[in-house]
Coordinates of C-alpha atoms and ligand atoms in Angstrom, one line a residue:
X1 CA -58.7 130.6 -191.7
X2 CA -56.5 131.3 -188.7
X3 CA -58.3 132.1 -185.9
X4 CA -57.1 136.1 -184.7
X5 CA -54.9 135.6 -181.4
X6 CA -55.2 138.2 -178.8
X7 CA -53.3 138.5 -175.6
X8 CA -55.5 140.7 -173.4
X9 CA -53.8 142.6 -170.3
X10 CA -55.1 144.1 -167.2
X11 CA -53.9 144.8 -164.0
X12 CA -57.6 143.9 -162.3
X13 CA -59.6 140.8 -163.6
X14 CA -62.8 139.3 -161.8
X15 CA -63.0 137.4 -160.4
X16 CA -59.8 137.6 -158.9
X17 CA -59.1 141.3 -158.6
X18 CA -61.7 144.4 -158.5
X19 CA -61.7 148.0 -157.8
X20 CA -63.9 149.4 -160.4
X21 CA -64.9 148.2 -163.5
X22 CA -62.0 147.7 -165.6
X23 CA -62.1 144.2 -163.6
X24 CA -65.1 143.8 -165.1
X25 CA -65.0 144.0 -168.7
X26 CA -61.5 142.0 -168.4
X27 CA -63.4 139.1 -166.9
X28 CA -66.3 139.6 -169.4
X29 CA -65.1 140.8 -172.9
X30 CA -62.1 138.2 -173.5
X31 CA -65.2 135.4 -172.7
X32 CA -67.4 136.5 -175.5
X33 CA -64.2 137.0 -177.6
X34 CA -63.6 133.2 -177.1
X35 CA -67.3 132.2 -177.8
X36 CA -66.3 134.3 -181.8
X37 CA -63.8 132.3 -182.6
X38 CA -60.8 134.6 -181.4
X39 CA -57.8 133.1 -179.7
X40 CA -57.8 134.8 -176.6
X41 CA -55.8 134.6 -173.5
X42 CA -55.5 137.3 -170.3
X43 CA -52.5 138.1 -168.2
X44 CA -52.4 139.9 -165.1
X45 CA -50.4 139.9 -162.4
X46 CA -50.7 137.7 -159.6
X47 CA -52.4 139.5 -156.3
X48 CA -52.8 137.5 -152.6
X49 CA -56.4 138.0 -153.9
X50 CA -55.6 135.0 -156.4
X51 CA -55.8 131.8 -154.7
X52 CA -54.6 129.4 -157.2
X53 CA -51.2 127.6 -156.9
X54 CA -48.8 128.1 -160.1
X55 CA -48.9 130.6 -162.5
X56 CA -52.1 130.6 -164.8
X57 CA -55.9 129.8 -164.2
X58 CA -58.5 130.3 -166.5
X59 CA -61.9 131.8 -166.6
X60 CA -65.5 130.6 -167.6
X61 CA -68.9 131.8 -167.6
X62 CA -70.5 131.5 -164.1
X63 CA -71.7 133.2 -161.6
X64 CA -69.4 135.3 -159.8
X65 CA -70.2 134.1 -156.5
X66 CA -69.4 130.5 -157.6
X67 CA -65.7 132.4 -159.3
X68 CA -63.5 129.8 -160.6
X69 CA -59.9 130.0 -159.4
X70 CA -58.9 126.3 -160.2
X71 CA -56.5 124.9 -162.3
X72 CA -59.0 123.3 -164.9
X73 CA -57.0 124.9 -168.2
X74 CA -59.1 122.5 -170.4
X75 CA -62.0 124.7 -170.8
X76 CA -62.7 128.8 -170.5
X77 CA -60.2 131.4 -171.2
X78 CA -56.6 130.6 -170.0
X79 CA -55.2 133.3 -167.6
X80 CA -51.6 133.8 -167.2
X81 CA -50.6 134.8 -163.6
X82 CA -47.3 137.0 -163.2
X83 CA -45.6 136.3 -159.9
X84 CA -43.4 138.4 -158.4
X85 CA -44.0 137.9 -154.1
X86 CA -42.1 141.0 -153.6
X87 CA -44.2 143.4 -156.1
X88 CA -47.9 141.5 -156.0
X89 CA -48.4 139.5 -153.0
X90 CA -49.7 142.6 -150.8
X91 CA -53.3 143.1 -149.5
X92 CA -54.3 145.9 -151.8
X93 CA -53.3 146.5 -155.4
X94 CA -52.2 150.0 -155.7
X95 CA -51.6 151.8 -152.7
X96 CA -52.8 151.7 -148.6
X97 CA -53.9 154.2 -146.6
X98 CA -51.2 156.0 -146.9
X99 CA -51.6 156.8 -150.5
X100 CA -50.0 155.1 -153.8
X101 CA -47.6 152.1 -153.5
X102 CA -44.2 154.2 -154.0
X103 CA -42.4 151.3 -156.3
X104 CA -45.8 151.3 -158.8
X105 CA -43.6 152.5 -161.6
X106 CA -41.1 149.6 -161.2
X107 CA -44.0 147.4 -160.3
X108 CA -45.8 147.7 -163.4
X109 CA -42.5 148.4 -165.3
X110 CA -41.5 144.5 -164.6
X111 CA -45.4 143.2 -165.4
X112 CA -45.5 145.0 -168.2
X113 CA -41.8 143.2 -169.5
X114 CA -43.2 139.7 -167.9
X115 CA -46.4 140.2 -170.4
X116 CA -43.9 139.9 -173.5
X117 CA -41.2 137.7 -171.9
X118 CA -44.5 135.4 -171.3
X119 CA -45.9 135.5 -175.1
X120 CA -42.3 133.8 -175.7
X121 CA -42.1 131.7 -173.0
X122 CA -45.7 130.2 -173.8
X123 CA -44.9 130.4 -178.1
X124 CA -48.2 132.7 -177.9
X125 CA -47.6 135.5 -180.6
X126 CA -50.5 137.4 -180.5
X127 CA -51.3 139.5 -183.8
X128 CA -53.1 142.2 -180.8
X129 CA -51.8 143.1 -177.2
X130 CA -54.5 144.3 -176.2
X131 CA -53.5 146.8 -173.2
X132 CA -56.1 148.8 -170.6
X133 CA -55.1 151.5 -168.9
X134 CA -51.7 153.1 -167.7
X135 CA -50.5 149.9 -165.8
X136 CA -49.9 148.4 -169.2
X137 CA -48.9 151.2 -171.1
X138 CA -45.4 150.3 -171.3
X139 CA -46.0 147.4 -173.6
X140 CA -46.5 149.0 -177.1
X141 CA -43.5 151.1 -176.0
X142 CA -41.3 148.0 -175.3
X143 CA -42.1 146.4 -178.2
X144 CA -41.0 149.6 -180.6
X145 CA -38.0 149.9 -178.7
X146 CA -36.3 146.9 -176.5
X147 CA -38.0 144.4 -178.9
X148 CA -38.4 146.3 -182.0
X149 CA -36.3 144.0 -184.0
X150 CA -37.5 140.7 -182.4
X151 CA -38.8 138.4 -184.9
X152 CA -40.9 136.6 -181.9
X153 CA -43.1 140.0 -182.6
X154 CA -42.9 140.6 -186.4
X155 CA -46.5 140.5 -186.7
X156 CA -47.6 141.9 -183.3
X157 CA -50.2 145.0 -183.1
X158 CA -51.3 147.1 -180.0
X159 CA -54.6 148.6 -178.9
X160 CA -54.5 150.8 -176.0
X161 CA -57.8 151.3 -174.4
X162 CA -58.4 154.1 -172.1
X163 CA -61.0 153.1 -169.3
X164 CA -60.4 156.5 -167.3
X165 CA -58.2 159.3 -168.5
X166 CA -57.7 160.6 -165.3
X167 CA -55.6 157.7 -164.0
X168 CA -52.7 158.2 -166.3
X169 CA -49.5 156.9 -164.4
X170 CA -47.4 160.1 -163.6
X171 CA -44.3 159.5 -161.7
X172 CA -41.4 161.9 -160.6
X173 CA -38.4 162.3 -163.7
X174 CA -35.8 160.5 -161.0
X175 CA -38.3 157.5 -161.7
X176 CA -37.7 157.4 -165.3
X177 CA -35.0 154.8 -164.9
X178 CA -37.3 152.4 -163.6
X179 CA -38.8 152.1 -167.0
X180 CA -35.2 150.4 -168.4
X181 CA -35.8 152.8 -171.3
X182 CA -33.1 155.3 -172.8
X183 CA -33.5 158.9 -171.0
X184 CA -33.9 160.1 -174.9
X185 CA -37.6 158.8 -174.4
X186 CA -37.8 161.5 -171.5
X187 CA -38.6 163.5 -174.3
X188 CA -42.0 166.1 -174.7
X189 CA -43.0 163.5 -177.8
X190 CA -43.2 160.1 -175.6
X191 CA -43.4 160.7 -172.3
X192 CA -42.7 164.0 -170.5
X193 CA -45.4 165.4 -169.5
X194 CA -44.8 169.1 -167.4
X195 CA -41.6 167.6 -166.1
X196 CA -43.2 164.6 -165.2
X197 CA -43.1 160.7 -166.3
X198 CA -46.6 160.0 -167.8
X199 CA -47.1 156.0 -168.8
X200 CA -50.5 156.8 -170.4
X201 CA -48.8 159.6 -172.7
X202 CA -46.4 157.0 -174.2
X203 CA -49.2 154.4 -174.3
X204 CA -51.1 156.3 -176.5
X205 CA -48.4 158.2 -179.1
X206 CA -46.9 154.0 -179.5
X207 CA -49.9 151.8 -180.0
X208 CA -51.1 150.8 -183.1
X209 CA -54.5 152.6 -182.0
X210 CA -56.5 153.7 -179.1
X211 CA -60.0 152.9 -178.1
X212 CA -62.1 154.0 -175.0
X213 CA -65.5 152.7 -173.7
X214 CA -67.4 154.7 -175.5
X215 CA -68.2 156.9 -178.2
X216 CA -69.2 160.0 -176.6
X217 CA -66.6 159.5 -174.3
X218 CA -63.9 158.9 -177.3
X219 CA -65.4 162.8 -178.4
X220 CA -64.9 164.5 -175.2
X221 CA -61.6 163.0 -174.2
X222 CA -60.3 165.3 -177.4
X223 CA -61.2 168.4 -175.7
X224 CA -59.9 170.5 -173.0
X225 CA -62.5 170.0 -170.9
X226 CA -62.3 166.0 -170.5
X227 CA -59.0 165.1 -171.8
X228 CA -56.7 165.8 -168.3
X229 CA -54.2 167.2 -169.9
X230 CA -54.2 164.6 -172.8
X231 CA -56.2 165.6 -175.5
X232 CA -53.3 167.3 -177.5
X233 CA -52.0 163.9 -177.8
X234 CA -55.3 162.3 -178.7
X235 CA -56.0 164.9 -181.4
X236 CA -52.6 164.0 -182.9
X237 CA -54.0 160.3 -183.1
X238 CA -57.6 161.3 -184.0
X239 CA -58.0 159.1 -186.9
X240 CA -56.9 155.7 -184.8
X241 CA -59.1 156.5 -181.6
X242 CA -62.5 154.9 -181.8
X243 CA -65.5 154.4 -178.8
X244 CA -66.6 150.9 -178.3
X245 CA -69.1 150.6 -175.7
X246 CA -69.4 148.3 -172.4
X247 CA -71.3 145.4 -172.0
X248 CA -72.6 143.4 -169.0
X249 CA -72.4 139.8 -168.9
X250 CA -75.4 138.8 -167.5
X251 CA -74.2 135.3 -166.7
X252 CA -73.2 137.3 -163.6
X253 CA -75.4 140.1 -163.9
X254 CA -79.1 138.9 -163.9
X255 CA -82.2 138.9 -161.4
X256 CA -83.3 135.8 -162.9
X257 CA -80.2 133.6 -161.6
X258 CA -79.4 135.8 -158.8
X259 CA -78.5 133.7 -156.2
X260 CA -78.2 136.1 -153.2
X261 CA -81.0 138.0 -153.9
X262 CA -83.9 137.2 -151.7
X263 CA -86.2 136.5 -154.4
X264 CA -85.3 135.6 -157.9
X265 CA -87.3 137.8 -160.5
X266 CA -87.7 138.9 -164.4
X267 CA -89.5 141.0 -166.8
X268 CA -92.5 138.4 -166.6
X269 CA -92.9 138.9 -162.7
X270 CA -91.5 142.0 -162.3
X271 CA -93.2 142.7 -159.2
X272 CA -91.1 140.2 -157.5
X273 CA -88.4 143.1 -157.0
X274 CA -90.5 144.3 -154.3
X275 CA -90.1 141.2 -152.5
X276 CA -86.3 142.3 -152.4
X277 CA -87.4 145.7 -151.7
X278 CA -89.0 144.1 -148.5
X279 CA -86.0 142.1 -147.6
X280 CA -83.6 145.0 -148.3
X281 CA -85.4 147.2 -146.1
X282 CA -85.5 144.9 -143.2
X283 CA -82.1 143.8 -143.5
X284 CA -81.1 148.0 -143.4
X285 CA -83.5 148.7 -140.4
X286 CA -85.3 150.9 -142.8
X287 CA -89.5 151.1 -142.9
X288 CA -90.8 148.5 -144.9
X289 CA -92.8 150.3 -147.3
X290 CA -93.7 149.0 -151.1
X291 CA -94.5 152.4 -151.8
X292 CA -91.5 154.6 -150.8
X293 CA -89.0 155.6 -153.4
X294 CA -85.7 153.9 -152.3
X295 CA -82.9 155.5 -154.2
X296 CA -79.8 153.3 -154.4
X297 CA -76.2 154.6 -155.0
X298 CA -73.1 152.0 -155.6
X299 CA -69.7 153.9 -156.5
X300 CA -66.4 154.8 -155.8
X301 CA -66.6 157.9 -153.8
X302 CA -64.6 159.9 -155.5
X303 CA -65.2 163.3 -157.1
X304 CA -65.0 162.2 -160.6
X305 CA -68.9 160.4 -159.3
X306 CA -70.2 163.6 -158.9
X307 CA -70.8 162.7 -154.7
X308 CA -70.1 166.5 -154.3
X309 CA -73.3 167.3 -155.9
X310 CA -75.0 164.9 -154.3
X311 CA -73.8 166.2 -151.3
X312 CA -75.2 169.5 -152.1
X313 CA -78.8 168.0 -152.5
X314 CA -78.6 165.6 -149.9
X315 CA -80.8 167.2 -147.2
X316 CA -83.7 168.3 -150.1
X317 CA -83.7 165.1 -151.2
X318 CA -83.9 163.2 -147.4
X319 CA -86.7 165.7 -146.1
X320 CA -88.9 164.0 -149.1
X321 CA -90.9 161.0 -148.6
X322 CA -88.0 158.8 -149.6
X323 CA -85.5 156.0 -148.4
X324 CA -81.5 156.1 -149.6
X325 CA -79.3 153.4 -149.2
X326 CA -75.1 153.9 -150.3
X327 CA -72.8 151.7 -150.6
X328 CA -69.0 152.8 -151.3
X329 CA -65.9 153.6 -150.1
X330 CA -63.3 156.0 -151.6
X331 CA -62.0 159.6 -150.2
X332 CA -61.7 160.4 -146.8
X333 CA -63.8 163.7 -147.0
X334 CA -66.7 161.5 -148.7
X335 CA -67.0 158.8 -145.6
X336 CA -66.5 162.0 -142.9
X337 CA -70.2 164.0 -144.9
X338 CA -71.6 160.7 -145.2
X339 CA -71.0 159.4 -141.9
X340 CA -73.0 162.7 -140.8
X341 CA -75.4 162.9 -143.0
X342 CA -76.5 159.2 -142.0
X343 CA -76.5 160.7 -137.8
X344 CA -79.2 163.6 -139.2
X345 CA -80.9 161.1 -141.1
X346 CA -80.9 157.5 -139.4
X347 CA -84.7 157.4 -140.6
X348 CA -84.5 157.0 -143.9
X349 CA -80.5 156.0 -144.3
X350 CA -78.4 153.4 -144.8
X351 CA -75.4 154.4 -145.5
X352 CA -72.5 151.3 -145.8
X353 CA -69.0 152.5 -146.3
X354 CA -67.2 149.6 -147.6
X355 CA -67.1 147.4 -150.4
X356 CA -69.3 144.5 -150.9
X357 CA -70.4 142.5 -154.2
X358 CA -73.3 140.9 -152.7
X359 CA -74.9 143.9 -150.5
X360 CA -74.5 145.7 -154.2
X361 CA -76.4 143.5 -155.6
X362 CA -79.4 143.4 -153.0
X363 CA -79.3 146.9 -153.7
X364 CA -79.7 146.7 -157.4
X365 CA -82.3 144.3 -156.6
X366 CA -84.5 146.1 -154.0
X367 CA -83.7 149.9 -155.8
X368 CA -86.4 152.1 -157.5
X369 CA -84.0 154.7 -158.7
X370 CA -79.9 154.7 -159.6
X371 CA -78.2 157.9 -158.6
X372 CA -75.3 158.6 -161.1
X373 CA -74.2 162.1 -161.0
X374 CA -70.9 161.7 -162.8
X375 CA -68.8 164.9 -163.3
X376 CA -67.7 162.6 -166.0
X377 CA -68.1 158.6 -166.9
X378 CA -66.4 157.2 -169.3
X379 CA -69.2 154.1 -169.8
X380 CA -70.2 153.0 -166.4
X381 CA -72.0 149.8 -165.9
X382 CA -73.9 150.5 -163.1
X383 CA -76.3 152.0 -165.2
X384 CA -76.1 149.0 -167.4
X385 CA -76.9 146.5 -164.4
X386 CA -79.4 148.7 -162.6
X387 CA -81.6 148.2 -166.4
X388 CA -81.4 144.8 -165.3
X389 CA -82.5 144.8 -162.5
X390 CA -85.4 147.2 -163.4
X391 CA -83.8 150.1 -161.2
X392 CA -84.1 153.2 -163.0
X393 CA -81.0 155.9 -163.5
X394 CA -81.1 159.6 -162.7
X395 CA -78.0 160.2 -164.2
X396 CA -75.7 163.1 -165.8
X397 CA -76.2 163.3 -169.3
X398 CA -72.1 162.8 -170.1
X399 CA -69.9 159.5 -171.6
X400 CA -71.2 156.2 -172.2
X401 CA -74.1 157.4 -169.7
X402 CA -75.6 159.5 -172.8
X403 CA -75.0 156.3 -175.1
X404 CA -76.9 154.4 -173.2
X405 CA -80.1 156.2 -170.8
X406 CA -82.5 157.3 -172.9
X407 CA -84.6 160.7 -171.6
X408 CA -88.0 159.7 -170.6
X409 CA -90.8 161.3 -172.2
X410 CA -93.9 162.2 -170.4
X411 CA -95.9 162.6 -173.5
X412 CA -95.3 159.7 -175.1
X413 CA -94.2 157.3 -172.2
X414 CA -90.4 156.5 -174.2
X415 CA -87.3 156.6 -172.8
X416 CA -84.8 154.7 -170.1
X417 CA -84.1 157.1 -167.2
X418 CA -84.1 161.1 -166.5
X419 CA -80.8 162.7 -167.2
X420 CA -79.4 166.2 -166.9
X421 CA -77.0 167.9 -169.1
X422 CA -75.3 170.6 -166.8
X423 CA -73.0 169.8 -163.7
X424 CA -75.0 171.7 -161.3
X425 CA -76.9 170.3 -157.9
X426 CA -80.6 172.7 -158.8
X427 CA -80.5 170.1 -162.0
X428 CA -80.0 166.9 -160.8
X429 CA -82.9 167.6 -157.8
X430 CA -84.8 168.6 -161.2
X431 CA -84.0 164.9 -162.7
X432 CA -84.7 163.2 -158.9
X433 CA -88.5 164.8 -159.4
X434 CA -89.0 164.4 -162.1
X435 CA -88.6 160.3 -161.6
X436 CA -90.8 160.9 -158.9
X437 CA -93.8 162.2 -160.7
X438 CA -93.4 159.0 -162.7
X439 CA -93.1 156.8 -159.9
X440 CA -96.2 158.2 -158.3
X441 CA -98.0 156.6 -161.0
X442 CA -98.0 153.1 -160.7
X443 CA -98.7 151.7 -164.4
X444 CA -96.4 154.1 -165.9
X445 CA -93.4 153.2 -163.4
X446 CA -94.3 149.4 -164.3
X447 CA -93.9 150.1 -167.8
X448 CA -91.0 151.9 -167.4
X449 CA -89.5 149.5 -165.2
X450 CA -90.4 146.9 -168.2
X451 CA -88.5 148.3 -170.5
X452 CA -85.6 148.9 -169.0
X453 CA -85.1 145.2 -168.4
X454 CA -86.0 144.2 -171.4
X455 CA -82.6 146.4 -173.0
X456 CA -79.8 144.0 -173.8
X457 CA -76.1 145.7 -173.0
X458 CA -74.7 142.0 -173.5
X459 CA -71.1 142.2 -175.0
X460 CA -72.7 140.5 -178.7
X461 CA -72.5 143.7 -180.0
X462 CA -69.5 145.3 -178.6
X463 CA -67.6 142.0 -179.2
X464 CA -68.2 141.8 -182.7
X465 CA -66.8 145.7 -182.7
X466 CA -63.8 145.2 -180.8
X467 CA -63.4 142.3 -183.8
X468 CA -63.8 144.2 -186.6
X469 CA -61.0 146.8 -185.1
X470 CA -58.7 143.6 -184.3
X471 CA -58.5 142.7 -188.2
X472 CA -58.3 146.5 -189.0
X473 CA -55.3 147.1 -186.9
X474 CA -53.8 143.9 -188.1
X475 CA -53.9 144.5 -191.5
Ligands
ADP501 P1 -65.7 152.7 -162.1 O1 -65.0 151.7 -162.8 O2 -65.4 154.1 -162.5 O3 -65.6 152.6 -160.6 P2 -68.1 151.6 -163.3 O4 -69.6 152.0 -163.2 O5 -67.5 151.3 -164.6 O6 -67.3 152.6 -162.4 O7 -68.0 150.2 -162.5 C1 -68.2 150.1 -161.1 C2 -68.4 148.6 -160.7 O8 -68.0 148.5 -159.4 C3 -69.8 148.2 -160.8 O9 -69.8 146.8 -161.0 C4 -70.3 148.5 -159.4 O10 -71.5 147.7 -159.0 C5 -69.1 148.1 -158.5 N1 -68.9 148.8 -157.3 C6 -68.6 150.1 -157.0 N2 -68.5 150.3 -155.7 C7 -68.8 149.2 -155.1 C8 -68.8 148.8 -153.7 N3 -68.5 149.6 -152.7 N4 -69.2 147.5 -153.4 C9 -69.4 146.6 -154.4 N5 -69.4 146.9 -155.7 C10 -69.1 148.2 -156.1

């Protein structure tokens, strides 16, 4: 039998381009997709942060640290680059300080044209584009209209998957234009959306279906509540949206290879973590102390991560017989509290306002508790990683982070983390001491800590789903 061909398309891939973890599952999924027999190649566009000559690349399974960006196409996953100097080759991806890049429409208007003019160019016709997020919601669009009659794409399907509903691609009406479709499209039924050009809108009404990462996410998105605006249109398409869950590829993701952690550990030595603990600690210019709680936090700093309420605890939590160490960057207001916060607190703070893969994963590595206060997340991996590394979540009980932390039970000694359902600071500071009660007892943390390494959130499963939706949409 033919193997399925699948063009998969993202505007951030690791390990040449991150902000958040869209990056990741497009350098992860399309990998396992490979190792199942699926013809799979990625295209994104081609950032200053690529540093390979010519226009594709590939990826393999490695370490992140040691990323490939060489020219090898024999093996891995073949990555087409789309070059434009004018549109790509900038410092940051969507915007600087000053906000947005103004020309994103026509930016992602032309990658999302290059994506089809490539599938000729290469004689690649995929049975599924599969698009993520808004920057590539133009394609199924383009392909029912500009290349509707093209035999090249006779046979070709689209999924949309939505990795954040919140980011949807709104532009001012004068911008339509920039889209090279008809002003007929401009319409309440594609893509107006309260006067406004909305990429996601169309994305979703013209692909073949629509996924997001996962299931309870793919519930809420269909209510008022979570759905920005959007869930009108989702409703409409009820019966083609489906949940697939994250995974983690722990080829990158792993304490047992880690290779800038200070000491390399797994679920037979777990106590090795506190050797990173240790090294953590004195790397900070925080107390070295085995015994104190260290609670770690890695996110974007935005308000969707629920930083307000942590915020609102902050000073509860810090007057406790704990140590926090953040590291993130994101809005403006978030880095002015923090910066504060850490003056009040230089004690038992380290707070690092920037981004930095290997500092994150020292922290995964040396932390006893995840904070993840999400207002809302649609899967989150840090969760996922954090199990890993036998750092346990206090987390809001919303998204893919109620698919995937279980509530631990005091009675009977189950469960992955200690969640709270309502978005309100007295209940997470209920969750936070409730972790500590638990971690006051040595063999019970241990066993906990156990257990949550020994979870698997590879991509096997997820793969196999993503799959199984492939040959449905195909057919
Ligand atoms: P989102 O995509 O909404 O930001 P996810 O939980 O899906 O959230 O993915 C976040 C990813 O980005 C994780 O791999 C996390 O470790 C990483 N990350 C977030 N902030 C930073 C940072 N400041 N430095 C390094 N890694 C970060």
């Amino acid at each position: 039998m033919e193997k399925i061909k699948v063009l998969f398309v993202a505007s951030e891939v690791v390990p040449f381009a991150k902000t958040g973890g869209l990056a990741d599952v497009a350098g992860s999924l399309p990998l396992e997709l490979s190792e199942m027999d699926v013809d799979v190649r990625v295209i994104m566009p081609k950032y200053r942060s690529v540093k390979v000559p010519g226009d594709r690349t590939v990826i393999k399974k490695s370490s992140r640290h040691e990323a490939v960006q060489d020219n090898k196409v024999s093996e891995g996953v073949t990555v087409y680059l789309v070059e434009n100097d004018d549109y790509f080759n900038r410092k940051e991806y969507y915007g600087d300080k000053f906000g947005d890049y103004a020309d994103n429409l026509t930016r992602f208007a032309f990658f999302s044209r290059q994506v089809l003019e490539r599938c000729i160019k290469e004689n690649f016709r995929p049975d599924i584009i599969h698009c993520n997020d808004w920057h590539t919601a133009l394609i199924p669009v383009y392909l029912n209209t500009i290349y509707k009659y093209d035999p090249f794409f006779a046979r070709t399907k689209t999924l949309f998957t939505i990795h954040n509903i919140a980011y949807q691609g709104l532009f001012s009406k004068e911008d339509f234009p920039k889209t090279g479709l008809d002003w007929a499209l401009f319409h309440i039924h594609y893509f107006e959306f309260y006067g406004q050009v909305n990429l996601m809108k169309a994305g979703i009404i013209y692909a073949d279906a629509v996924s997001t990462v996962s299931p309870t996410y793919a519930k809420e998105i269909l209510t008022k509540e979570y759905g920005c605006g959007l869930e009108g249109v989702l409703q409409a398409k009820k019966d083609a949206l489906y949940g697939i869950l994250n995974g983690i590829d722990y080829g990158v993701w792993n304490p047992a290879t880690d290779s800038v952690i200070a000491k390399k550990y797994s679920i037979e030595n777990p106590d090795n973590k506190y050797i990173n603990k240790e090294s953590l600690q004195k790397e900070l210019g925080l107390k070295v102390d085995f015994d104190i709680p260290m609670l770690g936090v890695i996110s974007r700093l935005a308000d969707q991560k629920g930083m307000d309420l942590l915020a609102k605890i902050i000073n509860d939590i810090l007057s406790m017989k704990v140590q926090f160490v953040l590291l993130g960057t994101g809005d403006h207001k978030y880095h002015v509290l923090l910066e504060k916060m850490a003056k009040a607190h230089q004690k038992n703070t380290s707070i690092n306002l920037k981004y930095d893969a290997i500092l994150a994963e020292k922290i995964y590595a040396a932390s006893d508790v995840f904070l993840i206060p999400s207002r809302y997340e649609p899967c989150g991996l840090s969760q996922m990683i954090g199990f890993k590394y036998g750092t346990i979540p206090v987390a809001r009980r919303t998204g893919g982070l109620k698919d995937t932390i279980s509530e631990y039970d005091f009675r009977t000694k189950e469960g992955t983390g200690f969640t709270f359902e309502e978005y309100r600071p007295e209940a997470f500071l209920t969750a936070i001491k409730r972790a500590f009660s638990v971690h006051q007892n040595r063999g019970a943390w241990r066993e906990l800590v156990k257990r949550v390494m020994g979870l698997d959130f590879s991509w096997k499963v997820s793969a196999w789903k993503y799959i199984e939706l492939y040959n449905k949409i195909k057919n």
